[in-house]
XYZ file of C-alpha atoms in Angstrom:
306
model
C -63.379 -21.658 16.061
C -60.298 -24.198 18.124
C -57.205 -23.250 18.965
C -54.975 -25.503 15.950
C -57.323 -23.599 12.882
C -56.501 -19.805 14.542
C -56.297 -17.132 11.756
C -53.601 -15.701 14.738
C -50.661 -18.413 14.458
C -48.329 -17.987 11.849
C -48.142 -19.930 8.758
C -45.736 -22.740 8.659
C -43.872 -21.812 5.929
C -41.252 -25.643 5.054
C -37.251 -24.620 5.198
C -38.149 -21.483 7.827
C -36.337 -22.751 10.546
C -32.959 -23.230 8.723
C -32.460 -19.733 7.533
C -30.185 -17.926 9.928
C -31.522 -14.256 11.179
C -30.312 -12.072 9.544
C -27.373 -9.897 9.751
C -27.940 -6.086 11.027
C -23.866 -5.715 9.046
C -22.491 -7.709 6.454
C -20.968 -4.784 4.698
C -17.145 -6.374 5.903
C -15.879 -9.724 6.477
C -15.938 -11.627 9.540
C -12.381 -11.323 11.588
C -12.167 -15.266 11.231
C -11.304 -14.467 7.441
C -10.153 -11.250 8.311
C -5.990 -13.015 8.314
C -2.505 -11.887 10.168
C -0.820 -14.226 7.479
C -0.814 -11.377 5.124
C 0.241 -9.168 7.120
C 2.865 -11.555 7.916
C 3.684 -12.469 4.564
C 4.278 -8.884 4.003
C 6.681 -8.778 7.249
C 9.023 -11.452 5.280
C 8.561 -10.363 1.608
C 10.542 -7.090 3.747
C 12.712 -9.141 5.580
C 13.622 -11.365 2.174
C 14.091 -7.922 0.384
C 16.245 -6.656 3.579
C 17.909 -9.851 4.202
C 19.230 -10.520 0.362
C 19.248 -7.141 -1.233
C 22.203 -6.113 1.846
C 22.867 -8.247 4.185
C 24.277 -10.579 0.968
C 27.959 -9.347 -2.107
C 25.714 -10.287 -4.205
C 22.670 -8.384 -3.465
C 25.158 -5.522 -2.674
C 26.862 -5.800 -6.285
C 23.390 -5.811 -8.214
C 22.555 -2.910 -6.809
C 26.047 -1.393 -6.501
C 26.041 -1.693 -10.391
C 23.202 0.458 -11.319
C 24.774 3.110 -9.745
C 28.046 3.214 -12.410
C 25.405 2.818 -15.042
C 25.016 6.490 -15.843
C 26.513 9.712 -14.614
C 25.809 9.956 -10.356
C 23.103 11.569 -9.586
C 19.445 12.535 -11.487
C 19.697 15.647 -13.993
C 20.044 12.957 -16.645
C 16.868 11.411 -14.670
C 13.810 13.222 -17.357
C 11.912 13.564 -14.450
C 14.225 15.272 -13.166
C 12.989 18.779 -13.389
C 9.600 17.839 -11.572
C 10.892 17.118 -8.976
C 12.063 19.777 -7.228
C 16.107 19.328 -6.970
C 16.489 21.203 -9.949
C 17.029 24.854 -9.253
C 14.222 27.410 -8.155
C 11.923 24.182 -9.517
C 8.665 22.798 -7.617
C 8.497 19.506 -6.083
C 6.088 16.899 -6.876
C 4.634 15.361 -3.569
C 6.236 14.402 -1.367
C 10.311 14.929 -3.054
C 12.658 17.417 -1.745
C 11.827 19.211 1.025
C 8.149 18.417 0.564
C 8.232 15.189 2.460
C 6.932 16.431 5.800
C 4.329 19.466 4.605
C 2.544 15.719 2.742
C 2.859 13.810 5.934
C 1.426 16.891 7.597
C -1.633 17.057 5.391
C -2.375 13.969 3.853
C -3.328 13.323 7.937
C -5.115 15.773 8.322
C -6.688 15.556 6.170
C -7.699 11.280 6.965
C -8.423 13.855 10.619
C -10.783 15.283 8.158
C -12.735 12.017 7.210
C -12.603 10.276 10.516
C -14.491 13.415 11.720
C -17.243 14.332 8.794
C -18.349 10.338 8.187
C -17.702 9.307 12.110
C -16.037 6.666 10.669
C -14.140 6.377 14.643
C -12.171 3.297 14.035
C -11.765 2.375 9.924
C -9.947 6.131 10.648
C -8.025 5.304 13.936
C -6.479 1.808 11.763
C -5.997 5.116 8.929
C -3.875 6.897 11.014
C -2.012 4.257 12.524
C -1.772 3.032 9.205
C 0.028 6.349 8.640
C 2.198 7.234 11.443
C 3.570 3.557 12.081
C 4.868 3.594 8.187
C 6.359 6.912 8.084
C 7.411 6.646 11.959
C 8.979 3.478 11.618
C 11.094 3.667 7.726
C 12.864 6.210 9.892
C 13.199 4.115 13.543
C 14.734 1.525 10.545
C 17.138 3.716 8.437
C 18.721 4.313 11.896
C 18.547 0.736 13.128
C 19.219 -2.055 10.983
C 22.895 -2.382 9.491
C 23.999 -2.245 5.910
C 27.530 -4.218 6.182
C 29.688 -2.723 3.513
C 30.441 -6.433 2.435
C 32.502 -6.334 -1.567
C 34.364 -3.457 -0.426
C 31.811 -0.494 -2.206
C 33.042 3.127 -2.458
C 31.805 5.313 0.319
C 28.968 7.775 -1.146
C 27.315 4.011 -1.547
C 27.545 3.399 1.811
C 24.733 5.429 3.057
C 21.301 3.864 5.832
C 18.583 4.218 3.184
C 16.676 0.895 3.818
C 13.604 1.822 3.538
C 12.117 4.394 1.600
C 12.090 7.638 2.635
C 9.507 9.423 0.199
C 8.008 5.607 -1.517
C 7.057 5.487 2.078
C 4.846 8.182 2.128
C 2.662 7.953 -0.617
C 2.291 3.797 0.209
C 0.946 5.242 3.467
C -0.884 7.791 2.828
C -2.738 5.227 0.040
C -2.916 2.476 1.510
C -4.825 5.022 5.182
C -6.962 6.653 2.384
C -8.604 3.895 1.457
C -9.952 3.205 5.220
C -11.317 6.006 6.210
C -13.124 7.172 2.126
C -16.563 6.100 1.538
C -16.906 2.214 0.316
C -17.908 3.759 -3.116
C -15.168 5.908 -3.939
C -12.831 3.484 -2.550
C -11.067 2.526 -5.626
C -11.286 5.352 -7.164
C -9.139 6.728 -4.543
C -7.509 3.676 -4.446
C -6.585 3.965 -8.232
C -5.289 7.594 -7.849
C -3.185 6.894 -4.664
C -0.878 3.967 -6.241
C -0.956 6.340 -10.194
C 1.254 8.669 -7.281
C 3.459 5.647 -5.850
C 3.851 4.876 -9.169
C 5.578 7.608 -10.382
C 7.439 8.227 -6.644
C 8.751 4.571 -6.633
C 10.074 4.562 -10.130
C 12.290 8.537 -9.845
C 13.124 7.710 -6.341
C 15.651 4.514 -7.930
C 16.270 6.042 -10.996
C 17.021 9.307 -9.352
C 20.295 7.657 -7.005
C 18.781 8.472 -4.291
C 17.219 5.036 -3.260
C 17.950 1.346 -4.321
C 15.346 -0.329 -5.567
C 15.406 -2.755 -2.238
C 15.121 0.625 -0.495
C 12.468 1.271 -2.384
C 10.287 -1.984 -2.245
C 10.772 -2.414 0.862
C 9.247 1.120 1.976
C 6.510 -0.588 0.005
C 6.527 -3.210 2.049
C 6.834 -1.894 5.402
C 3.325 -0.295 4.409
C 1.271 -2.959 2.884
C 2.165 -5.269 6.387
C 1.368 -1.979 8.134
C -2.358 -2.244 6.557
C -2.703 -5.771 6.288
C -2.441 -5.437 9.959
C -5.146 -1.997 11.043
C -7.739 -4.444 8.919
C -6.844 -8.218 10.831
C -7.475 -5.729 14.162
C -10.960 -3.351 12.794
C -14.452 -4.578 14.250
C -16.459 -6.986 12.313
C -18.402 -3.944 11.453
C -15.646 -1.072 10.494
C -12.945 -3.682 8.394
C -12.940 -3.082 4.088
C -15.281 -5.822 2.033
C -15.773 -5.455 -1.934
C -17.059 -2.210 -3.600
C -18.226 -2.535 -6.657
C -16.616 -0.577 -9.047
C -15.930 -0.858 -13.054
C -14.606 -4.101 -14.383
C -12.046 -2.141 -16.333
C -10.587 -0.058 -13.657
C -7.960 -2.298 -11.866
C -6.179 -3.119 -15.852
C -6.815 0.965 -16.450
C -5.587 1.512 -13.943
C -2.545 -0.750 -13.708
C -1.846 -0.239 -17.077
C -1.368 3.665 -16.736
C 0.467 2.571 -13.938
C 2.830 0.934 -16.168
C 3.999 4.177 -17.859
C 3.614 6.336 -15.619
C 7.076 4.233 -13.804
C 8.128 4.593 -16.963
C 7.892 7.478 -17.620
C 9.294 8.501 -14.146
C 12.064 5.996 -14.186
C 13.021 6.950 -17.623
C 17.205 8.438 -18.377
C 18.940 9.788 -21.084
C 22.119 8.335 -20.963
C 21.407 3.822 -19.767
C 18.068 1.881 -20.723
C 19.339 -1.141 -18.155
C 19.108 1.322 -14.872
C 15.914 2.702 -16.854
C 13.539 -0.362 -16.780
C 15.035 -1.725 -13.582
C 13.364 1.642 -12.518
C 9.980 1.775 -13.620
C 9.951 -1.845 -12.997
C 10.241 -0.687 -9.140
C 7.713 2.019 -9.679
C 5.248 -0.394 -10.829
C 5.984 -3.415 -8.773
C 5.081 -1.369 -5.842
C 1.809 0.125 -7.412
C 1.134 -3.408 -8.330
C 1.024 -4.487 -4.947
C -0.491 -1.705 -2.804
C -3.553 -2.134 -5.020
C -3.717 -5.488 -4.339
C -3.492 -4.617 -0.144
C -6.224 -2.048 -1.312
C -8.483 -2.970 -3.765
C -7.987 -6.605 -4.176
C -7.592 -8.169 -0.868
C -10.609 -7.377 0.551
C -12.538 -7.806 -2.363
C -11.894 -11.406 -1.743
C -11.575 -11.502 1.760
C -15.236 -10.140 1.212
C -16.194 -13.353 -1.403
C -15.281 -16.140 0.540
C -17.473 -14.637 3.812
C -20.238 -13.856 2.487
C -23.434 -15.801 3.350
C -24.539 -18.415 0.342
C -28.607 -17.200 0.932
C -29.901 -19.370 -1.235
């Protein structure tokens, strides 16, 4: 028997040489496709909201006019008895004095999940998103100027951009989706955006924050999340995860309903609707950053098998 007829030689399969070797881990999109552009877009959105709403006369007039619709304070808000501002009521985290404990508990949960799942890179990214967002909003709130361009009353000159209460649920939600199991990631994101819709809408309607401040906090969290996902190694980057097809519709519908209730006031319909729209927009932004954008990036990078 000649060497050409040896049974020990592998049989030739047409097209085998053209097949690329199988990658050991295709769970996340490649670094080249995980663009830094989304982080830039969120940052530009943050700056645009600040410049238009706070640094222009018509932006200031538009937001100041909302405070003239109805009474000052949040007593007329439907959600006021649950906010912690009412005497003897327990606040819904992170409202009132529960803000710092909520951040500490959230960071502790991220650390525990990182240790249990041994997901070191995602855990570090999640901690970075949470710490940079909640810490960055304090730095920005203290250093971004709010010029008085329209002769506003003194009680409307306090700097509150971006909103700290809104930054906490936005940051913790976007941090959690980086470190939890991919199988439950969409459900964690859904719970987080419902929480965010409630806090963002109430923060806008209660008089503590303007809509621009609430929206700015959400964009800040999304910017840090986009930066974190870009810096992660390819094997640790979040990819597409299976979830029920109805989950996005159900989540956003519930977010809208919660925002309507949390933003509702007894004394003004316009301010209620503006606050609800702000809360829903914040929820939609975080849902897109946490679920939709990673799924689209993963579909673009999935190699063709045919």
